[in-house]
């Protein structure tokens, strides 16, 4: 009796697999209908099979639509324009710092030699200082404050944390002390909500397109 039930179970399983296989078979006499090509149709595009008919399609770039901001007063618009100028002024420096420190982290990750790691950090520090001597020292206090925020935005770490990691806590403390004298704060963090005007300027600037 048990053997009989086993035979019945095997027949049911085999029948189920056969039915499933028949459902997935595409009839040979029902080929996919391809679109007719014109004399100028020379560009290959992607296609999707829709009920046996190939429909060509082309992926389009994302289009971002921004609402036009309405200012309460000419003074408010002037303040926003100054902010936009300052953000676009320092944004290249923040992006440079991001690329340079990301490269430093990659270089440090592939070597365990302490002497070589120290050399890599020193080289990175030298390049940042050279940029500082040529460009960043000419920034205004406001531009410097925005830059420290953007560094945190791009790297996910404050300028203070970066200096502490690469140069040590004492050096970071000294840098912070000097920065505070001239109105900077290396521990400044970035918040897309609190700094929504800056975020709006960056998103519409074209840097990430």
Backbone as JSON, one array per atom type, in Angstrom:
{
  "sequence": "XXXXXXXXXXXXXXXXXXXXXXXXXXXXXXXXXXXXXXXXXXXXXXXXXXXXXXXXXXXXXXXXXXXXXXXXXXXXXXXXXXXXXXXXXXXXXXXXXXXXXXXXXXXXXXXXXXXXXXXXXXXXXXXXXXXXXXXXXXXXXXXXXXXXXXXXXXXXXXXXXXXXXXXXXXXXXXXXXXXXXXXXXXXXXXXXXXXXXXXXXXXXXXXXX",
  "N": [[0.84, -1.21, 0.0], [1.91, 1.22, 0.79], [3.89, 1.43, -1.11], [2.39, 1.75, -3.41], [1.24, 4.26, -2.99], [3.55, 5.8, -3.13], [4.24, 5.53, -5.84], [2.09, 6.87, -7.02], [2.58, 9.48, -6.03], [5.03, 10.09, -7.28], [4.19, 10.13, -9.95], [2.49, 12.35, -9.94], [4.32, 14.44, -9.33], [6.1, 14.31, -11.55], [4.3, 14.87, -13.62], [3.59, 17.48, -12.95], [6.05, 18.89, -13.32], [6.32, 18.5, -16.08], [4.13, 19.86, -17.11], [4.75, 22.45, -16.32], [7.09, 22.89, -17.79], [6.04, 22.83, -20.35], [4.56, 25.13, -20.33], [6.45, 27.15, -20.44], [7.61, 26.93, -22.89], [8.27, 28.43, -25.96], [6.33, 28.71, -28.77], [7.44, 27.54, -31.95], [6.33, 28.37, -34.3], [5.49, 30.9, -33.81], [7.02, 33.48, -34.08], [8.99, 36.27, -32.76], [7.81, 39.49, -33.42], [9.46, 41.82, -35.29], [10.27, 45.33, -35.51], [9.77, 47.26, -38.51], [12.46, 48.39, -40.47], [13.6, 51.58, -41.45], [15.22, 53.49, -44.11], [16.96, 55.2, -42.81], [17.35, 54.11, -40.36], [19.8, 53.34, -38.56], [20.94, 53.23, -36.1], [21.67, 51.33, -33.3], [19.51, 50.28, -30.75], [18.12, 49.61, -27.47], [15.69, 47.02, -26.75], [12.36, 45.81, -25.98], [10.45, 42.93, -25.38], [7.17, 42.83, -26.0], [4.38, 41.16, -25.66], [5.12, 39.48, -27.8], [6.02, 41.29, -29.67], [8.7, 43.31, -30.61], [9.64, 46.18, -29.03], [11.32, 49.11, -29.56], [13.46, 51.14, -27.47], [14.9, 54.01, -25.85], [17.1, 54.99, -23.36], [16.67, 57.83, -21.38], [18.32, 60.74, -20.08], [18.23, 61.75, -16.67], [16.04, 64.31, -15.75], [16.06, 67.18, -13.92], [13.93, 69.32, -12.29], [13.77, 72.57, -11.17], [12.24, 74.75, -8.87], [11.5, 78.2, -9.24], [12.93, 80.47, -7.1], [11.38, 82.72, -4.89], [12.07, 85.77, -3.56], [11.79, 87.62, -0.5], [12.64, 90.21, -0.33], [14.78, 92.67, -1.93], [17.16, 92.75, -0.5], [17.32, 90.24, 0.71], [17.6, 88.65, -1.57], [20.04, 89.59, -2.5], [21.71, 88.73, -0.44], [21.49, 85.98, -0.76], [22.62, 85.69, -3.29], [25.25, 86.43, -2.72], [25.92, 84.32, -1.03], [25.74, 82.2, -2.82], [27.81, 82.85, -4.57], [30.01, 82.57, -2.84], [29.84, 79.86, -2.11], [30.23, 78.55, -4.6], [32.76, 79.43, -5.04], [34.4, 78.09, -3.18], [33.8, 75.44, -3.5], [35.29, 73.84, -5.44], [37.68, 73.44, -3.98], [36.86, 71.87, -1.84], [36.1, 69.57, -3.19], [38.53, 68.85, -4.26], [39.97, 68.28, -1.93], [38.49, 66.09, -1.08], [38.99, 64.17, -3.12], [41.77, 63.94, -2.84], [42.21, 63.03, -0.18], [40.78, 60.68, -0.24], [42.36, 59.26, -2.01], [44.67, 59.14, -0.48], [43.83, 57.48, 1.63], [43.44, 55.1, 0.23], [46.07, 54.58, -0.57], [47.32, 54.25, 1.9], [46.07, 51.98, 2.74], [47.18, 49.9, 1.31], [49.7, 49.42, 2.19], [51.74, 48.38, 4.89], [53.9, 49.36, 6.02], [55.24, 51.47, 8.31], [56.96, 53.64, 7.95], [56.65, 54.2, 5.25], [53.92, 54.85, 5.22], [53.95, 57.17, 6.76], [55.38, 58.78, 5.04], [53.59, 58.98, 2.9], [51.47, 60.37, 4.1], [52.77, 62.76, 4.71], [53.34, 63.69, 2.13], [50.77, 64.12, 1.15], [49.92, 66.09, 2.94], [51.69, 68.1, 2.25], [50.86, 68.73, -0.35], [48.29, 69.72, 0.15], [48.98, 71.96, 1.68], [50.39, 73.45, -0.22], [48.35, 74.1, -1.98], [46.89, 75.62, -0.22], [48.63, 77.8, 0.25], [48.65, 78.97, -2.25], [45.98, 79.44, -3.02], [43.82, 79.13, -1.02], [44.46, 80.76, 1.12], [43.65, 83.24, 0.37], [40.99, 83.35, 0.77], [37.94, 84.66, 2.17], [36.74, 85.13, 5.58], [34.12, 84.2, 5.77], [33.98, 82.55, 3.49], [35.88, 80.66, 4.21], [34.61, 79.49, 6.4], [32.43, 78.29, 5.13], [33.8, 76.49, 3.55], [34.87, 74.64, 5.42], [32.53, 73.41, 6.22], [31.75, 72.23, 3.83], [33.78, 70.42, 3.41], [33.22, 68.57, 5.39], [30.8, 67.73, 4.36], [31.55, 66.45, 1.96], [33.45, 64.52, 2.71], [32.45, 63.33, 4.96], [33.58, 63.73, 7.37], [34.88, 66.01, 9.77], [37.08, 68.84, 9.25], [38.78, 69.06, 11.41], [38.81, 66.41, 12.39], [40.09, 65.12, 10.28], [42.65, 66.29, 10.3], [43.43, 65.46, 12.83], [43.52, 62.7, 12.49], [45.54, 62.36, 10.57], [47.69, 63.94, 11.42], [47.76, 63.93, 14.14], [46.46, 64.39, 17.51], [47.42, 66.62, 18.99], [48.43, 68.39, 17.06], [46.07, 68.87, 15.67], [44.68, 70.22, 17.63], [46.22, 72.57, 17.84], [45.89, 73.64, 15.24], [43.15, 74.1, 15.32], [43.01, 76.02, 17.31], [44.34, 78.19, 16.13], [42.66, 78.6, 13.96], [40.3, 79.4, 15.22], [40.95, 81.92, 16.1], [40.84, 83.51, 13.83], [38.22, 83.36, 13.19], [37.32, 80.89, 12.26], [36.13, 77.48, 12.45], [37.24, 74.39, 12.79], [35.8, 72.2, 13.44], [33.34, 72.37, 12.36], [30.25, 71.15, 11.18], [28.2, 69.69, 8.58], [24.84, 70.15, 7.61], [22.24, 69.09, 5.67], [19.68, 70.0, 6.1], [19.74, 72.23, 7.91], [21.56, 73.76, 6.49], [20.24, 74.35, 4.1], [20.09, 76.21, 2.01], [22.7, 76.29, 1.03], [22.89, 73.62, 0.24], [20.98, 73.56, -1.78], [22.15, 75.27, -3.64], [24.46, 73.82, -4.31], [23.38, 71.45, -5.42], [22.11, 72.45, -7.68], [24.25, 73.4, -9.06], [25.63, 71.91, -10.94], [27.84, 70.33, -10.49], [27.58, 67.64, -9.95], [26.51, 66.37, -12.13]],
  "CA": [[0.0, 0.0, 0.0], [2.8, 2.38, 0.85], [4.58, 1.49, -2.39], [1.42, 2.27, -4.36], [1.15, 5.71, -2.76], [4.8, 6.4, -3.61], [4.14, 5.6, -7.3], [1.13, 7.95, -7.32], [3.25, 10.74, -5.73], [6.01, 10.33, -8.34], [3.46, 10.49, -11.17], [2.01, 13.73, -9.76], [5.48, 15.34, -9.42], [6.57, 14.33, -12.94], [3.27, 15.56, -14.41], [3.7, 18.91, -12.65], [7.23, 19.43, -14.0], [6.07, 18.49, -17.52], [3.19, 20.95, -17.41], [5.48, 23.72, -16.16], [8.0, 23.02, -18.92], [5.26, 23.14, -21.54], [4.1, 26.52, -20.24], [7.55, 28.07, -20.73], [8.11, 26.73, -24.25], [7.77, 29.4, -26.94], [6.03, 28.02, -30.03], [8.34, 27.89, -33.04], [5.57, 29.02, -35.37], [5.04, 32.23, -33.37], [8.26, 34.25, -33.86], [8.86, 37.64, -32.27], [7.62, 40.46, -34.49], [10.44, 42.89, -35.23], [9.82, 46.54, -36.22], [10.32, 47.46, -39.84], [13.53, 49.39, -40.47], [13.64, 52.52, -42.55], [16.55, 53.67, -44.7], [17.81, 55.96, -41.89], [17.42, 53.4, -39.07], [21.13, 52.73, -38.48], [21.41, 53.29, -34.72], [21.19, 50.23, -32.48], [18.93, 50.68, -29.48], [17.59, 48.5, -26.69], [14.33, 46.64, -27.11], [11.61, 45.03, -25.01], [9.46, 42.05, -25.98], [5.84, 43.08, -25.45], [3.4, 40.28, -26.3], [5.61, 38.97, -29.07], [6.46, 42.36, -30.55], [9.84, 44.03, -30.07], [9.44, 47.64, -28.96], [12.6, 49.78, -29.29], [13.43, 52.23, -26.5], [16.16, 54.69, -25.57], [17.14, 55.55, -22.0], [16.88, 59.28, -21.34], [18.97, 61.26, -18.88], [17.33, 62.3, -15.67], [15.79, 65.75, -15.85], [15.71, 67.74, -12.61], [13.23, 70.6, -12.44], [13.88, 73.4, -9.98], [11.3, 75.85, -8.78], [12.13, 79.52, -9.14], [12.79, 80.98, -5.74], [10.84, 84.07, -4.76], [12.67, 86.41, -2.39], [10.92, 88.57, 0.17], [13.13, 91.57, -0.51], [16.05, 92.74, -2.66], [18.27, 92.47, 0.42], [17.39, 88.79, 0.85], [18.14, 88.12, -2.82], [21.47, 89.94, -2.54], [22.39, 87.83, 0.51], [21.53, 84.65, -1.39], [23.59, 85.77, -4.38], [26.58, 86.4, -2.1], [26.14, 82.96, -0.57], [25.99, 81.37, -4.0], [29.17, 83.16, -5.03], [30.98, 82.01, -1.9], [29.8, 78.39, -2.21], [30.87, 78.15, -5.85], [34.17, 79.79, -4.92], [35.15, 77.13, -2.37], [33.41, 74.06, -3.82], [36.41, 73.08, -6.04], [38.67, 73.07, -2.96], [36.29, 70.76, -1.09], [36.16, 68.39, -4.05], [39.95, 68.47, -4.35], [40.31, 67.64, -0.66], [37.84, 64.78, -1.08], [39.74, 63.25, -3.99], [43.13, 63.73, -2.34], [42.19, 62.21, 1.03], [40.35, 59.33, -0.63], [43.54, 58.61, -2.57], [45.57, 58.87, 0.64], [43.33, 56.31, 2.35], [43.72, 53.93, -0.6], [47.51, 54.33, -0.52], [47.65, 53.76, 3.24], [45.49, 50.65, 2.92], [47.93, 48.86, 0.6], [51.03, 49.28, 2.77], [51.79, 48.28, 6.36], [55.17, 49.94, 6.44], [54.98, 52.73, 9.02], [57.76, 54.69, 7.35], [56.01, 54.54, 3.97], [52.67, 55.52, 5.54], [54.3, 58.53, 7.19], [55.79, 59.49, 3.84], [52.37, 59.27, 2.14], [50.75, 61.43, 4.81], [53.55, 63.99, 4.56], [53.16, 64.14, 0.76], [49.4, 64.65, 1.05], [49.91, 67.33, 3.71], [52.43, 69.09, 1.47], [50.03, 69.16, -1.47], [47.24, 70.57, 0.69], [49.59, 73.23, 2.07], [50.7, 74.19, -1.44], [47.09, 74.67, -2.44], [46.54, 76.66, 0.75], [49.48, 78.96, 0.04], [48.35, 79.6, -3.54], [44.58, 79.78, -3.24], [42.9, 79.19, 0.11], [44.79, 81.86, 2.04], [42.98, 84.45, -0.1], [39.56, 83.27, 1.06], [37.43, 85.46, 3.27], [36.34, 84.34, 6.74], [32.87, 83.52, 5.41], [34.3, 81.48, 2.55], [36.57, 79.62, 4.97], [33.6, 78.78, 7.19], [31.67, 77.44, 4.21], [34.7, 75.42, 3.11], [34.95, 73.6, 6.46], [31.27, 72.68, 6.15], [31.71, 71.42, 2.61], [34.71, 69.3, 3.62], [32.44, 67.58, 6.14], [29.78, 67.2, 3.43], [32.14, 65.58, 0.95], [34.23, 63.43, 3.3], [31.78, 62.72, 6.09], [34.41, 63.99, 8.55], [35.24, 67.41, 9.87], [38.48, 69.16, 9.0], [39.49, 68.74, 12.65], [39.0, 64.95, 12.44], [41.09, 64.75, 9.27], [43.96, 66.69, 10.81], [43.73, 64.6, 13.98], [43.86, 61.36, 12.01], [46.78, 62.35, 9.79], [48.79, 64.66, 12.07], [47.73, 63.72, 15.59], [45.55, 65.22, 18.28], [48.02, 67.89, 19.41], [48.47, 69.27, 15.89], [44.7, 69.27, 15.4], [44.34, 71.23, 18.64], [46.89, 73.81, 17.45], [45.21, 74.16, 14.05], [41.84, 74.6, 15.74], [43.24, 77.26, 18.08], [44.65, 79.26, 15.16], [41.46, 78.83, 13.16], [39.32, 80.13, 16.03], [41.37, 83.31, 16.19], [40.42, 84.22, 12.62], [36.79, 83.17, 12.98], [37.01, 79.58, 11.69], [35.94, 76.36, 13.36], [37.54, 73.18, 12.04], [34.85, 71.16, 13.83], [32.03, 72.67, 11.76], [29.62, 70.04, 10.48], [27.25, 70.09, 7.54], [23.5, 69.59, 7.73], [21.43, 69.48, 4.5], [18.46, 70.69, 6.54], [20.09, 73.55, 8.42], [22.27, 74.46, 5.42], [19.46, 74.03, 2.91], [20.43, 77.13, 0.91], [23.96, 75.79, 0.47], [22.58, 72.36, -0.45], [20.26, 73.91, -3.01], [23.14, 75.85, -4.57], [25.34, 72.75, -4.78], [22.61, 70.54, -6.27], [21.82, 73.13, -8.96], [25.5, 73.96, -9.62], [26.13, 71.09, -12.05], [29.05, 69.58, -10.13], [27.31, 66.2, -9.84], [25.81, 65.91, -13.32]],
  "C": [[0.87, 1.25, 0.0], [3.51, 2.56, -0.49], [3.66, 2.08, -3.46], [1.3, 3.79, -4.22], [2.39, 6.43, -3.27], [4.78, 6.56, -5.12], [3.23, 6.75, -7.71], [1.8, 9.32, -7.12], [4.27, 11.09, -6.81], [5.34, 10.76, -9.63], [2.99, 11.94, -11.11], [3.15, 14.73, -9.93], [5.95, 15.47, -10.85], [5.6, 15.08, -13.84], [3.34, 17.07, -14.2], [4.88, 19.55, -13.35], [7.01, 19.51, -15.5], [5.16, 19.63, -17.92], [3.87, 22.3, -17.32], [6.42, 23.97, -17.33], [7.25, 23.39, -20.18], [4.78, 24.59, -21.52], [5.2, 27.5, -20.64], [8.11, 27.92, -22.13], [7.47, 27.74, -25.18], [7.53, 28.69, -28.25], [6.95, 28.5, -31.15], [7.63, 28.66, -34.13], [5.03, 30.38, -34.97], [6.26, 33.09, -33.06], [7.97, 35.66, -33.36], [8.77, 38.59, -33.46], [8.59, 41.62, -34.31], [9.93, 44.12, -35.97], [10.49, 46.66, -37.58], [11.35, 48.6, -39.8], [13.41, 50.29, -41.68], [15.05, 52.7, -43.07], [17.51, 54.42, -43.77], [17.94, 55.3, -40.52], [18.74, 52.64, -38.98], [21.68, 52.69, -37.06], [20.8, 52.13, -33.93], [20.68, 50.74, -31.13], [18.46, 49.43, -28.74], [16.16, 48.21, -27.11], [13.69, 45.8, -26.03], [10.54, 44.21, -25.73], [8.13, 42.25, -25.28], [4.83, 42.25, -26.25], [3.84, 39.84, -27.69], [6.08, 40.02, -30.04], [7.61, 43.14, -29.89], [9.61, 45.53, -30.17], [10.77, 48.29, -28.65], [12.43, 50.89, -28.27], [14.83, 52.77, -26.27], [16.08, 55.28, -24.17], [17.46, 57.04, -22.05], [17.55, 59.68, -20.03], [17.92, 61.84, -17.94], [17.23, 63.81, -15.81], [15.32, 66.24, -14.49], [15.11, 69.12, -12.82], [13.29, 71.35, -11.12], [12.83, 74.51, -10.02], [12.04, 77.18, -8.64], [11.87, 80.11, -7.77], [12.3, 82.42, -5.76], [11.37, 84.66, -3.46], [11.72, 87.47, -1.82], [11.34, 90.01, -0.09], [14.4, 91.54, -1.35], [17.25, 92.41, -1.78], [18.44, 90.96, 0.59], [17.98, 88.15, -0.41], [19.63, 88.4, -2.93], [22.26, 89.03, -1.61], [22.53, 86.43, -0.09], [22.57, 84.63, -2.52], [25.03, 85.75, -3.85], [26.91, 84.99, -1.62], [26.46, 82.04, -1.73], [27.4, 81.6, -4.53], [30.21, 82.49, -4.14], [31.02, 80.48, -1.97], [30.52, 77.91, -3.46], [32.36, 78.47, -5.85], [34.96, 78.68, -4.24], [34.84, 75.68, -2.72], [34.55, 73.27, -4.49], [37.45, 72.65, -5.03], [38.17, 71.87, -2.14], [36.36, 69.47, -1.9], [37.6, 67.9, -4.2], [40.38, 67.74, -3.08], [39.71, 66.24, -0.58], [38.64, 63.77, -1.89], [41.11, 62.93, -3.41], [43.14, 62.83, -1.1], [41.66, 60.8, 0.75], [41.53, 58.56, -1.22], [44.53, 58.26, -1.47], [45.13, 57.61, 1.38], [43.58, 55.03, 1.56], [45.2, 53.56, -0.53], [47.91, 53.75, 0.83], [47.16, 52.32, 3.44], [46.33, 49.54, 2.29], [49.36, 48.72, 1.13], [50.94, 49.24, 4.29], [53.07, 48.87, 6.92], [54.92, 51.32, 7.04], [55.74, 53.9, 8.39], [57.14, 55.16, 6.04], [54.69, 55.27, 4.21], [52.91, 56.97, 5.96], [54.69, 59.39, 5.99], [54.56, 59.89, 3.0], [51.57, 60.4, 2.78], [51.45, 62.77, 4.63], [53.37, 64.56, 3.15], [51.78, 64.77, 0.57], [49.31, 66.0, 1.76], [50.6, 68.45, 2.95], [51.58, 69.63, 0.33], [48.89, 70.07, -1.0], [47.79, 71.94, 1.08], [49.92, 74.08, 0.85], [49.45, 74.84, -2.0], [46.66, 75.82, -1.52], [47.32, 77.94, 0.48], [49.13, 79.71, -1.25], [46.93, 80.16, -3.61], [43.81, 80.08, -1.95], [43.2, 80.35, 1.05], [44.12, 83.16, 1.63], [41.49, 84.44, 0.2], [39.18, 84.2, 2.21], [37.04, 84.54, 4.43], [35.07, 83.55, 6.43], [33.13, 82.34, 4.48], [35.02, 80.33, 3.25], [35.6, 78.81, 5.82], [32.77, 77.84, 6.33], [32.52, 76.25, 3.77], [34.77, 74.3, 4.15], [33.66, 72.77, 6.49], [31.24, 71.74, 4.95], [32.68, 70.24, 2.69], [33.98, 68.19, 4.37], [31.38, 66.95, 5.25], [30.37, 66.16, 2.49], [32.82, 64.35, 1.56], [33.52, 62.72, 4.44], [32.57, 62.86, 7.38], [34.75, 65.47, 8.57], [36.72, 67.6, 9.55], [39.33, 68.83, 10.21], [39.8, 67.24, 12.73], [40.07, 64.49, 11.46], [42.49, 65.08, 9.75], [44.37, 65.79, 11.97], [44.17, 63.22, 13.53], [45.23, 61.32, 11.34], [47.96, 62.97, 10.54], [48.84, 64.48, 13.58], [46.85, 64.73, 16.3], [46.12, 66.57, 18.66], [48.06, 68.88, 18.25], [47.06, 69.76, 15.55], [44.25, 70.35, 16.37], [44.97, 72.58, 18.28], [46.21, 74.45, 16.25], [43.86, 74.77, 14.42], [41.98, 75.92, 16.49], [43.51, 78.43, 17.15], [43.41, 79.61, 14.36], [40.44, 79.66, 13.93], [39.66, 81.61, 16.14], [40.86, 84.12, 15.01], [38.96, 83.92, 12.26], [36.4, 81.85, 12.36], [36.76, 78.57, 12.81], [36.12, 75.07, 12.57], [36.59, 72.03, 12.38], [33.46, 71.4, 13.25], [31.52, 71.47, 10.98], [28.58, 70.57, 9.5], [25.92, 69.39, 7.74], [22.68, 70.04, 6.52], [20.17, 70.23, 4.88], [18.77, 72.1, 7.01], [20.78, 74.4, 7.35], [21.57, 74.25, 4.09], [19.75, 74.96, 1.73], [21.72, 76.69, 0.23], [23.71, 74.51, -0.33], [21.89, 72.63, -1.78], [21.23, 74.45, -4.07], [24.02, 74.75, -5.15], [24.61, 71.84, -5.76], [22.37, 71.16, -7.65], [23.08, 73.65, -9.66], [26.02, 73.18, -10.82], [27.36, 70.27, -11.73], [28.83, 68.07, -10.14], [26.53, 65.66, -11.03], [26.75, 65.09, -14.2]]
}
